[in-house]
Amino acid sequence: MFDKINKIFDFSQNKLNLYAKRQEILSSNIANADTPGYKARDVDFKNEFNKILNQKDNSIPLKKTSFKHLNGKNNFILIKTIPIDKNQIKLDGNTVNMDRERIAFMDNSLKYQSILVYMKNEIKNIMRILKG
């Protein structure tokens, strides 16, 4: 039973990490909208999501220096960024399209929040079942 619960939350945690990383990248793009020569980047979400789906336990083991340390999990996933379509290059070489960035930022935020709501409801359901 706990294995299934762990799998549900590990998967959701990995998705949250992916959305959080994408949010950082989109924020960086917005912050550099006026930086000459800045090349906008994004996450190939489909590719990264497939990595999460196919993830096996190939994590890097954490080193324990005391017997009191807990067995931790390392859910670190290397997220690869890709350059965004270069059709709209400004005269100064900047490729940030603010309309695209704002829409992607809002879309990403909503997806992040929806996963949080899902996890919150799952925890509530588990608590309800445990209480009987």
Tab-separated table of C-alpha atoms in Angstrom:
chain	number	residue	atom	x	y	z
A	1	MET	CA	0.000	0.000	0.000
A	2	PHE	CA	2.743	2.447	0.938
A	3	ASP	CA	4.596	1.664	-2.293
A	4	LYS	CA	1.606	2.844	-4.304
A	5	ILE	CA	1.292	5.992	-2.218
A	6	ASN	CA	5.015	6.663	-2.645
A	7	LYS	CA	4.771	6.184	-6.403
A	8	ILE	CA	1.864	8.621	-6.664
A	9	PHE	CA	3.668	11.277	-4.673
A	10	ASP	CA	7.059	10.684	-6.319
A	11	PHE	CA	5.509	11.110	-9.747
A	12	SER	CA	3.700	14.272	-8.664
A	13	GLN	CA	6.861	15.607	-7.044
A	14	ASN	CA	8.836	15.047	-10.237
A	15	LYS	CA	6.179	16.858	-12.241
A	16	LEU	CA	6.258	19.741	-9.764
A	17	ASN	CA	10.044	19.917	-10.064
A	18	LEU	CA	9.754	20.021	-13.837
A	19	TYR	CA	7.166	22.810	-13.755
A	20	ALA	CA	9.222	24.731	-11.193
A	21	LYS	CA	12.333	24.495	-13.377
A	22	ARG	CA	10.352	25.645	-16.406
A	23	GLN	CA	9.048	28.575	-14.371
A	24	GLU	CA	12.637	29.592	-13.594
A	25	ILE	CA	13.568	29.444	-17.265
A	26	LEU	CA	10.505	31.447	-18.355
A	27	SER	CA	11.199	34.017	-15.623
A	28	SER	CA	14.751	34.329	-16.879
A	29	ASN	CA	13.476	34.885	-20.418
A	30	ILE	CA	11.105	37.639	-19.218
A	31	ALA	CA	13.817	39.270	-17.106
A	32	ASN	CA	16.118	39.382	-20.136
A	33	ALA	CA	13.552	40.680	-22.621
A	34	ASP	CA	15.629	43.816	-23.180
A	35	THR	CA	19.074	42.249	-22.974
A	36	PRO	CA	20.824	42.555	-26.333
A	37	GLY	CA	21.772	39.178	-27.793
A	38	TYR	CA	19.852	37.146	-25.212
A	39	LYS	CA	18.527	33.879	-26.638
A	40	ALA	CA	15.227	32.740	-25.127
A	41	ARG	CA	15.129	29.146	-23.895
A	42	ASP	CA	12.476	26.690	-22.810
A	43	VAL	CA	12.068	23.096	-21.722
A	44	ASP	CA	11.170	20.387	-24.209
A	45	PHE	CA	8.351	19.402	-21.920
A	46	LYS	CA	7.275	16.278	-23.799
A	47	ASN	CA	10.804	14.893	-23.786
A	48	GLU	CA	11.387	15.724	-20.119
A	49	PHE	CA	8.010	14.297	-19.129
A	50	ASN	CA	8.835	11.062	-20.937
A	51	LYS	CA	12.066	10.917	-18.943
A	52	ILE	CA	10.004	11.063	-15.754
A	53	LEU	CA	7.650	8.356	-16.995
A	54	ASN	CA	10.532	6.073	-17.920
A	55	GLN	CA	12.592	6.912	-14.872
A	56	LYS	CA	14.085	3.951	-13.124
A	57	ASP	CA	15.852	4.027	-9.856
A	58	ASN	CA	19.145	5.250	-11.258
A	59	SER	CA	19.507	8.001	-8.735
A	60	ILE	CA	22.775	8.934	-7.182
A	61	PRO	CA	22.991	7.440	-3.704
A	62	LEU	CA	23.318	9.918	-0.883
A	63	LYS	CA	26.305	9.441	1.375
A	64	LYS	CA	25.488	8.796	5.019
A	65	THR	CA	28.106	9.995	7.475
A	66	SER	CA	26.185	8.982	10.591
A	67	PHE	CA	24.031	6.003	11.494
A	68	LYS	CA	21.361	8.532	12.556
A	69	HIS	CA	20.886	9.782	8.986
A	70	LEU	CA	17.695	8.744	7.263
A	71	ASN	CA	17.670	6.944	3.941
A	72	GLY	CA	16.907	9.816	1.632
A	73	LYS	CA	15.785	9.783	-1.953
A	74	ASN	CA	17.397	11.747	-4.681
A	75	ASN	CA	14.781	12.645	-7.285
A	76	PHE	CA	17.153	14.870	-9.184
A	77	ILE	CA	16.498	14.920	-12.905
A	78	LEU	CA	18.687	16.798	-15.331
A	79	ILE	CA	16.413	19.062	-17.311
A	80	LYS	CA	17.635	19.986	-20.737
A	81	THR	CA	16.712	23.360	-22.190
A	82	ILE	CA	16.245	24.136	-25.861
A	83	PRO	CA	16.362	27.416	-27.754
A	84	ILE	CA	12.993	28.844	-28.721
A	85	ASP	CA	11.968	29.379	-32.321
A	86	LYS	CA	14.229	32.020	-33.810
A	87	ASN	CA	11.675	33.480	-36.231
A	88	GLN	CA	11.289	36.643	-34.202
A	89	ILE	CA	14.757	37.996	-33.704
A	90	LYS	CA	14.970	41.660	-32.722
A	91	LEU	CA	17.554	43.939	-34.262
A	92	ASP	CA	19.766	43.570	-31.196
A	93	GLY	CA	19.742	39.742	-31.516
A	94	ASN	CA	17.311	39.151	-28.628
A	95	THR	CA	14.816	36.327	-29.282
A	96	VAL	CA	12.401	36.892	-26.357
A	97	ASN	CA	8.765	37.213	-27.454
A	98	MET	CA	6.990	38.697	-24.441
A	99	ASP	CA	3.527	37.552	-25.585
A	100	ARG	CA	4.728	33.953	-25.830
A	101	GLU	CA	6.572	34.167	-22.512
A	102	ARG	CA	3.579	35.595	-20.626
A	103	ILE	CA	1.217	32.925	-21.975
A	104	ALA	CA	3.694	30.135	-21.252
A	105	PHE	CA	4.321	31.542	-17.750
A	106	MET	CA	0.594	31.625	-16.901
A	107	ASP	CA	-0.008	28.181	-18.417
A	108	ASN	CA	2.890	26.726	-16.458
A	109	SER	CA	1.700	28.370	-13.218
A	110	LEU	CA	-1.788	26.917	-13.617
A	111	LYS	CA	-0.413	23.435	-14.249
A	112	TYR	CA	1.846	23.711	-11.207
A	113	GLN	CA	-1.073	24.765	-9.032
A	114	SER	CA	-3.320	22.017	-10.382
A	115	ILE	CA	-0.766	19.385	-9.324
A	116	LEU	CA	-0.630	20.926	-5.856
A	117	VAL	CA	-4.430	20.745	-5.602
A	118	TYR	CA	-4.336	17.131	-6.792
A	119	MET	CA	-1.742	16.213	-4.162
A	120	LYS	CA	-3.687	18.047	-1.459
A	121	ASN	CA	-6.845	16.114	-2.350
A	122	GLU	CA	-4.940	12.821	-2.383
A	123	ILE	CA	-3.611	13.532	1.098
A	124	LYS	CA	-7.113	14.403	2.280
A	125	ASN	CA	-8.444	11.132	0.845
A	126	ILE	CA	-5.694	9.120	2.521
A	127	MET	CA	-6.346	10.857	5.842
A	128	ARG	CA	-10.081	10.202	5.500
A	129	ILE	CA	-9.448	6.503	4.842
A	130	LEU	CA	-7.022	6.207	7.761
A	131	LYS	CA	-9.510	7.835	10.117
A	132	GLY	CA	-12.166	5.393	8.962
